[in-house]
PDB file of C-alpha atoms in Angstrom:
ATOM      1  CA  UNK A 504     102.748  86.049  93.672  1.00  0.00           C
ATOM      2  CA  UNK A 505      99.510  87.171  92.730  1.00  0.00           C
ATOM      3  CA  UNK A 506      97.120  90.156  93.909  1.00  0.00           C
ATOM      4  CA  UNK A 507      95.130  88.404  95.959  1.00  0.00           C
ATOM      5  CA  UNK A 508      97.936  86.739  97.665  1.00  0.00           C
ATOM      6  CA  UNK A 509     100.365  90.079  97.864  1.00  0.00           C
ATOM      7  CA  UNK A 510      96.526  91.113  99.256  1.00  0.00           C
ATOM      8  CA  UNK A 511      96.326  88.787 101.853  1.00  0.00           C
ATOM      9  CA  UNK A 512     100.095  89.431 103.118  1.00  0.00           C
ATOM     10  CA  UNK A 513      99.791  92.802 103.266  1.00  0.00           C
ATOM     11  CA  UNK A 514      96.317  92.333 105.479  1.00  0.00           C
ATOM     12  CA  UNK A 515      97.995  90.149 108.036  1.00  0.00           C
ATOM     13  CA  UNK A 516     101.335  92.341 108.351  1.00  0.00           C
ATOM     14  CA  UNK A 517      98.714  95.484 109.182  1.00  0.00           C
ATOM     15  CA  UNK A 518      96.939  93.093 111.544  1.00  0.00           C
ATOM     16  CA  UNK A 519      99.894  92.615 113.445  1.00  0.00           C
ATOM     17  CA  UNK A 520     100.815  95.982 113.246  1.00  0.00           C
ATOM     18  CA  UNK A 521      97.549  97.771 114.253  1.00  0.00           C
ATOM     19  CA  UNK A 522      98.126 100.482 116.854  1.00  0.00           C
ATOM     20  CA  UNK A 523      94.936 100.691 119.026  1.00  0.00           C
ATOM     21  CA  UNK A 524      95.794 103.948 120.072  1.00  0.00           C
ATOM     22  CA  UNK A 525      93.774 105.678 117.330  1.00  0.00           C
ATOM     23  CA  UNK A 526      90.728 104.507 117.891  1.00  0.00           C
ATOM     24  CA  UNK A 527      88.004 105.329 120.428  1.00  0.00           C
ATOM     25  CA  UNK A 528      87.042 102.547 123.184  1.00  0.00           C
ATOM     26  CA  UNK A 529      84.374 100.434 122.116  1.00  0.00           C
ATOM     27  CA  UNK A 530      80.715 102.031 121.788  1.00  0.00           C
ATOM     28  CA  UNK A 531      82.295 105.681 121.577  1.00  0.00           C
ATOM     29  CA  UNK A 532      80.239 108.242 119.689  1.00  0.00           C
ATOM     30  CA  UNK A 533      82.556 111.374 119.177  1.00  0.00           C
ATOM     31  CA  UNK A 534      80.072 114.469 119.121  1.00  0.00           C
ATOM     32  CA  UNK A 535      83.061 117.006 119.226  1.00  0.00           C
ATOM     33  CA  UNK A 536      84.876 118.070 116.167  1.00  0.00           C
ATOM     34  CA  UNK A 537      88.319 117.392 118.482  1.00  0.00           C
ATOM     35  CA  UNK A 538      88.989 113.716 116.710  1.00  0.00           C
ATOM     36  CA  UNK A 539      87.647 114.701 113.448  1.00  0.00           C
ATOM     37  CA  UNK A 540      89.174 115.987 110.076  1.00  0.00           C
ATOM     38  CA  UNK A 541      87.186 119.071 109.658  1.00  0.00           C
ATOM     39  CA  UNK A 542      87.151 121.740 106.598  1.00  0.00           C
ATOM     40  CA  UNK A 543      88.571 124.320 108.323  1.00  0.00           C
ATOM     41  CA  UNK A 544      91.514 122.116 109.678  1.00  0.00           C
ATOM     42  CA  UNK A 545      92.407 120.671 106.501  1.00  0.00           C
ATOM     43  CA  UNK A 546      92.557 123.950 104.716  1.00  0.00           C
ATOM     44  CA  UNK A 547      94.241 125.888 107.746  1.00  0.00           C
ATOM     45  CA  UNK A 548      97.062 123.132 107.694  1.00  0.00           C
ATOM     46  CA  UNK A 549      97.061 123.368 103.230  1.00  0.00           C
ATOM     47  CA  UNK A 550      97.963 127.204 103.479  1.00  0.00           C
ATOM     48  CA  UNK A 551     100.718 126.516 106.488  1.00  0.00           C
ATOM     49  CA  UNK A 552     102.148 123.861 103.895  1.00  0.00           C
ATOM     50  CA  UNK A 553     101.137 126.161 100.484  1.00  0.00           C
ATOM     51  CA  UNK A 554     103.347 128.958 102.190  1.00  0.00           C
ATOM     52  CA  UNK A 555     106.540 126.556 102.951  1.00  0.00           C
ATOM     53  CA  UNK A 556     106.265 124.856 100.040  1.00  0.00           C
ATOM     54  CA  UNK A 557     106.592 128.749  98.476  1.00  0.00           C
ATOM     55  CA  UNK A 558     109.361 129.487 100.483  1.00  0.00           C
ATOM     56  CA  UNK A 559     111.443 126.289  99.293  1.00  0.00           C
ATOM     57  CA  UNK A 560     110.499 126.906  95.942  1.00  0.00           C
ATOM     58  CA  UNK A 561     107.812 124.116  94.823  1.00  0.00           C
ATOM     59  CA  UNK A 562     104.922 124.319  93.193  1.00  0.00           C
ATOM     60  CA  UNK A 563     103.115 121.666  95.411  1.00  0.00           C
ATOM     61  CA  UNK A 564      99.529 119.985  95.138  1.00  0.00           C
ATOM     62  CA  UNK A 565      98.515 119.559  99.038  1.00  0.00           C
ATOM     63  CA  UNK A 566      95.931 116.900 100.190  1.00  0.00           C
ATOM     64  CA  UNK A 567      94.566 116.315 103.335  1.00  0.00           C
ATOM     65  CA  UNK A 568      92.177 113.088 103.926  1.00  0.00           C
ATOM     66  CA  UNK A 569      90.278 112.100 107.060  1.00  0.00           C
ATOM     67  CA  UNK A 570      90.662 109.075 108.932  1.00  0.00           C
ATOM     68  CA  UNK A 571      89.194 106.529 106.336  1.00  0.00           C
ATOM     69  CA  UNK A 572      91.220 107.850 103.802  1.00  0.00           C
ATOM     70  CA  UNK A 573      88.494 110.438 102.095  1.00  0.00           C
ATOM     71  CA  UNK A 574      89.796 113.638 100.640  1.00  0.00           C
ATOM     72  CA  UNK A 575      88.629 116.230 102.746  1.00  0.00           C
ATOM     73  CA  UNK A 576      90.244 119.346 100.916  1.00  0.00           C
ATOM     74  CA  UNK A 577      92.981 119.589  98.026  1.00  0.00           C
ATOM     75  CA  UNK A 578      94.407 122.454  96.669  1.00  0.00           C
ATOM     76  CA  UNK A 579      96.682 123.225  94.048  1.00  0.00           C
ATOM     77  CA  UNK A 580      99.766 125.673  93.770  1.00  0.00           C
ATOM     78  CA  UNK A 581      99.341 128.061  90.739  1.00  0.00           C
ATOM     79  CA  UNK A 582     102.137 126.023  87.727  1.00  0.00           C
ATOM     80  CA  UNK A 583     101.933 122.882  90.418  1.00  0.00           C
ATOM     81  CA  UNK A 584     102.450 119.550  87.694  1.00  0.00           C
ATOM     82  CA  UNK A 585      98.923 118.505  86.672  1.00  0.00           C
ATOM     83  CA  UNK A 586     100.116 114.789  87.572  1.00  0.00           C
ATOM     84  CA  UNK A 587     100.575 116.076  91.506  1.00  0.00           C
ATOM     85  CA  UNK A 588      97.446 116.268  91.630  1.00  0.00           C
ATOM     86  CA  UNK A 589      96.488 112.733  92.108  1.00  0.00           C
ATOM     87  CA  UNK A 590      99.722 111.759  93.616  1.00  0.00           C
ATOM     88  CA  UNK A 591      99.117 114.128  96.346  1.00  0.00           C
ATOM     89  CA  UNK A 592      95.488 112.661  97.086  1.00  0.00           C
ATOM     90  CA  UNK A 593      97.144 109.230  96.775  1.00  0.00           C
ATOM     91  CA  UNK A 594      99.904 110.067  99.670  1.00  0.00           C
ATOM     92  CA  UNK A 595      97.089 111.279 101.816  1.00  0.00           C
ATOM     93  CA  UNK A 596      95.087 108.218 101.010  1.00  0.00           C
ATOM     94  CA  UNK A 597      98.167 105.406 101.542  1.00  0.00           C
ATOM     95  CA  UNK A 598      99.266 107.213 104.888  1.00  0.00           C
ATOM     96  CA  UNK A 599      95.475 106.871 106.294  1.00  0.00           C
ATOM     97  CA  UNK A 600      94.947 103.566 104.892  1.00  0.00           C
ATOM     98  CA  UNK A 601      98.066 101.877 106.138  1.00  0.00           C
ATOM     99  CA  UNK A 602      98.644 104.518 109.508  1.00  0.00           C
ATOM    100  CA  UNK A 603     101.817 105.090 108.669  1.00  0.00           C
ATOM    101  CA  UNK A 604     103.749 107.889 106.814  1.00  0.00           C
ATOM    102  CA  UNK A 605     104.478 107.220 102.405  1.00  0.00           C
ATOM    103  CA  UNK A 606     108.619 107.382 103.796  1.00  0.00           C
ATOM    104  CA  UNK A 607     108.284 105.004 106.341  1.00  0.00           C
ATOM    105  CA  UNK A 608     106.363 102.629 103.948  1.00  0.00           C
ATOM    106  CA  UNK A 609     108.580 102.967 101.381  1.00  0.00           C
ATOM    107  CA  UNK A 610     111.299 101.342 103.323  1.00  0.00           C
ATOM    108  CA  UNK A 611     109.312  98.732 104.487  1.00  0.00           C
ATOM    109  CA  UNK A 612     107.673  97.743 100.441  1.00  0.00           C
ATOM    110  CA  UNK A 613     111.518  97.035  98.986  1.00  0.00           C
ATOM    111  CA  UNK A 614     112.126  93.449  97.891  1.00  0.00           C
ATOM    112  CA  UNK A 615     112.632  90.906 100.922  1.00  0.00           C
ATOM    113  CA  UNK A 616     110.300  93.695 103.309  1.00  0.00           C
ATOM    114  CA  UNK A 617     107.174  92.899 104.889  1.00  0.00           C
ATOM    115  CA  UNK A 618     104.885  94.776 102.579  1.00  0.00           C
ATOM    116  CA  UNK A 619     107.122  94.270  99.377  1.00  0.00           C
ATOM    117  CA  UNK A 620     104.295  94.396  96.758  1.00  0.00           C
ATOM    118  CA  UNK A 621     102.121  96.467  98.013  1.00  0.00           C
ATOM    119  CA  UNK A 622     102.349  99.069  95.612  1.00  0.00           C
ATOM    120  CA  UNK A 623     100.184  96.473  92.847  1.00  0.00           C
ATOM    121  CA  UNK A 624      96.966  96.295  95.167  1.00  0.00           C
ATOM    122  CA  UNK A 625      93.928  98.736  95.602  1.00  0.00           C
ATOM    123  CA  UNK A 626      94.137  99.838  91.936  1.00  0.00           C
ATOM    124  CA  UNK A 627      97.435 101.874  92.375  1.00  0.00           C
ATOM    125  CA  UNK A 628      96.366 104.050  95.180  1.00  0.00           C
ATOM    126  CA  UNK A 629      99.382 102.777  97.191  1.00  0.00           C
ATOM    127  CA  UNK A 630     102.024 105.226  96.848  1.00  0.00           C
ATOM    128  CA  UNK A 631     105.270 104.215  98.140  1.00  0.00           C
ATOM    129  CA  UNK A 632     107.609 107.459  98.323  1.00  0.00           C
ATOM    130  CA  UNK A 633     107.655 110.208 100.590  1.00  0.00           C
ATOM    131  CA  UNK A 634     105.356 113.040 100.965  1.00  0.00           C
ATOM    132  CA  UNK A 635     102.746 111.610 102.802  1.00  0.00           C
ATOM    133  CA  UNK A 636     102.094 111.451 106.843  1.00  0.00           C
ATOM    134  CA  UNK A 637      99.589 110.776 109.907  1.00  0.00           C
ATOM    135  CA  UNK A 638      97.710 113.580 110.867  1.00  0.00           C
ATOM    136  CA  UNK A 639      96.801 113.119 114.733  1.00  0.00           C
ATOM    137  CA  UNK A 640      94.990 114.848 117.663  1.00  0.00           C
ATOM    138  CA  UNK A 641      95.893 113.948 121.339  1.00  0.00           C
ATOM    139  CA  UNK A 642      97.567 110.884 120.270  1.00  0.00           C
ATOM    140  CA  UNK A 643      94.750 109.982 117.716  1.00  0.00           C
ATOM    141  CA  UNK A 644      95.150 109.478 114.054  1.00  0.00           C
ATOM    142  CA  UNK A 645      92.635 111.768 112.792  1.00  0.00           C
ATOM    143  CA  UNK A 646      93.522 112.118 108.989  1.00  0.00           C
ATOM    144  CA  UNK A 647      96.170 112.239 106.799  1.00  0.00           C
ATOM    145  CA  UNK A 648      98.463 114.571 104.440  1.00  0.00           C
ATOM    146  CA  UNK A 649      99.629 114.194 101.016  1.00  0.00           C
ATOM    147  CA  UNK A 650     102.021 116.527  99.473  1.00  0.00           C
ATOM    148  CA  UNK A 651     103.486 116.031  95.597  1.00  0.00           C
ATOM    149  CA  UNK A 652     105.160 118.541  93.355  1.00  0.00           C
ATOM    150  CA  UNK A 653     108.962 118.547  94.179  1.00  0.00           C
ATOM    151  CA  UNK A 654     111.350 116.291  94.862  1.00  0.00           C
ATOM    152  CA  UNK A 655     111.112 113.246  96.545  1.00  0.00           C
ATOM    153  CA  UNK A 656     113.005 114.900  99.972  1.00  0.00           C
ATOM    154  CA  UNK A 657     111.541 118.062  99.221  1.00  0.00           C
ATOM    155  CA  UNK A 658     107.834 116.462  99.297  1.00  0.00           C
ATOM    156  CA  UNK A 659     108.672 114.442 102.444  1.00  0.00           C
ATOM    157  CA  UNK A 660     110.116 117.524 104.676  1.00  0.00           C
ATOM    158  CA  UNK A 661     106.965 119.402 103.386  1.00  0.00           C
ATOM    159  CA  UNK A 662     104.948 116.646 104.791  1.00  0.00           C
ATOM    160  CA  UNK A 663     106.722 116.439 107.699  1.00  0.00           C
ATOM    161  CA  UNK A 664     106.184 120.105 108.186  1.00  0.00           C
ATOM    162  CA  UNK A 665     102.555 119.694 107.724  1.00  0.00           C
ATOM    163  CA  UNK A 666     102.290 116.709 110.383  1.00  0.00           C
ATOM    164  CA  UNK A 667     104.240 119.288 112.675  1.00  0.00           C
ATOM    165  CA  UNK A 668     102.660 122.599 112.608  1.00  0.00           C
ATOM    166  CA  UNK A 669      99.115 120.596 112.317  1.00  0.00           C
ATOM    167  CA  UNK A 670      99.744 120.379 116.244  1.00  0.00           C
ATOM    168  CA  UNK A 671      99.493 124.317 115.902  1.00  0.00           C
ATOM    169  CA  UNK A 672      96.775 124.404 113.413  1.00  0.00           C
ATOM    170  CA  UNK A 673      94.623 122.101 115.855  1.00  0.00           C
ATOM    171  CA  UNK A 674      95.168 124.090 118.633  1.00  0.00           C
ATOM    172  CA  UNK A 675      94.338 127.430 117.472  1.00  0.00           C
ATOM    173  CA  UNK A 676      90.612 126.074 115.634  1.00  0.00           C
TER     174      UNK A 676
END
C-alpha cells in the first residue's frame, strides 16, 4: 500500500467518523473567546500540567494547539529531552487533526485496524502513542494537548490530567 492510498483510507475512516458536535451550525461567526484556544488558556493549562508533571518526576515538553492543529503555546521543562520537543507539538497536532486522543489512536493504527498506516502520511506528524488529547469547551473541541518527556503511561496520564483540569482552567479565564 502506498501513501496516497494509506491517504485515502485514512480520509474515508475520519469521514465516517466525524463527530459534528465540534463544530458551530452553519454560517456561525464566534466573536467570543469561549470556543477559541486563546494564549492565556494554553499557558494557564501548560503550568497546571508543568507542575504535575514536577510532582511525578518528568521533565516534560507541554504543547497546546488550537482547533486546526496550530501550536498556540509550548513550553519546555528545564533538562526536558531536546527530542520532546517536537514530539510534544506532534501529539497536540495528531489529537486536533484526527479529534481523537494519541492513546486512543494508537489502538486503532495496529496492523488489521482501521487507520493501520497512518503513522507514514503528513510527513511524520502522526504520532501514534499516548500523550496527546482533545481539548474541549461546552462539548466543543477547541484545541488540543501534547505532552512528551516520560514514559509512554506517564505522558498519557499527564495528558489526561491536562484534558481534565482544562475544564478548571476554562472556567476560571
Amino acid at each position: 500500500m502506498n501513501e496516497q492510498e494509506i491517504s485515502g483510507l485514512v480520509k474515508a475512516v475520519l469521514e465516517s467518523m466525524k463527530d459534528t458536535g465540534s463544530e458551530h451550525a452553519s454560517g456561525h461567526v464566534c466573536k467570543c473567546k469561549q470556543h477559541k484556544m486563546t494564549l492565556d488558556k494554553a499557558n494557564a493549562l501548560i503550568e497546571k500540567v508543568k507542575a504535575k508533571a514536577s510532582e511525578m518526576g518528568v521533565r516534560a515538553v507541554v504543547a497546546v494547539a488550537d482547533q486546526a492543529g496550530r501550536p498556540v503555546a509550548v513550553q519546555s521543562m528545564d533538562g526536558a529531552y531536546i527530542a520532546s520537543f517536537d514530539i510534544a507539538v506532534n501529539k497536540s497536532f495528531t489529537s486536533a487533526s484526527l479529534k481523537m486522543s494519541t492513546e486512543a489512536l494508537s489502538r486503532l493504527s495496529q496492523p488489521g485496524q482501521s487507520l493501520y498506516g497512518i503513522q507514514f502520511t503528513n510527513g511524520g506528524k502522526i504520532v501514534i502513542f499516548g500523550g496527546g488529547e482533545v481539548l474541549e469547551a461546552e462539548g466543543k473541541m477547541i484545541g488540543a494537548l501534547g505532552v512528551s518527556g516520560g514514559s509512554a503511561e506517564q505522558d498519557t496520564e499527564l495528558a489526561a490530567y491536562g484534558r481534565e483540569v482544562f475544564k478548571e482552567v476554562i472556567s476560571c479565564l
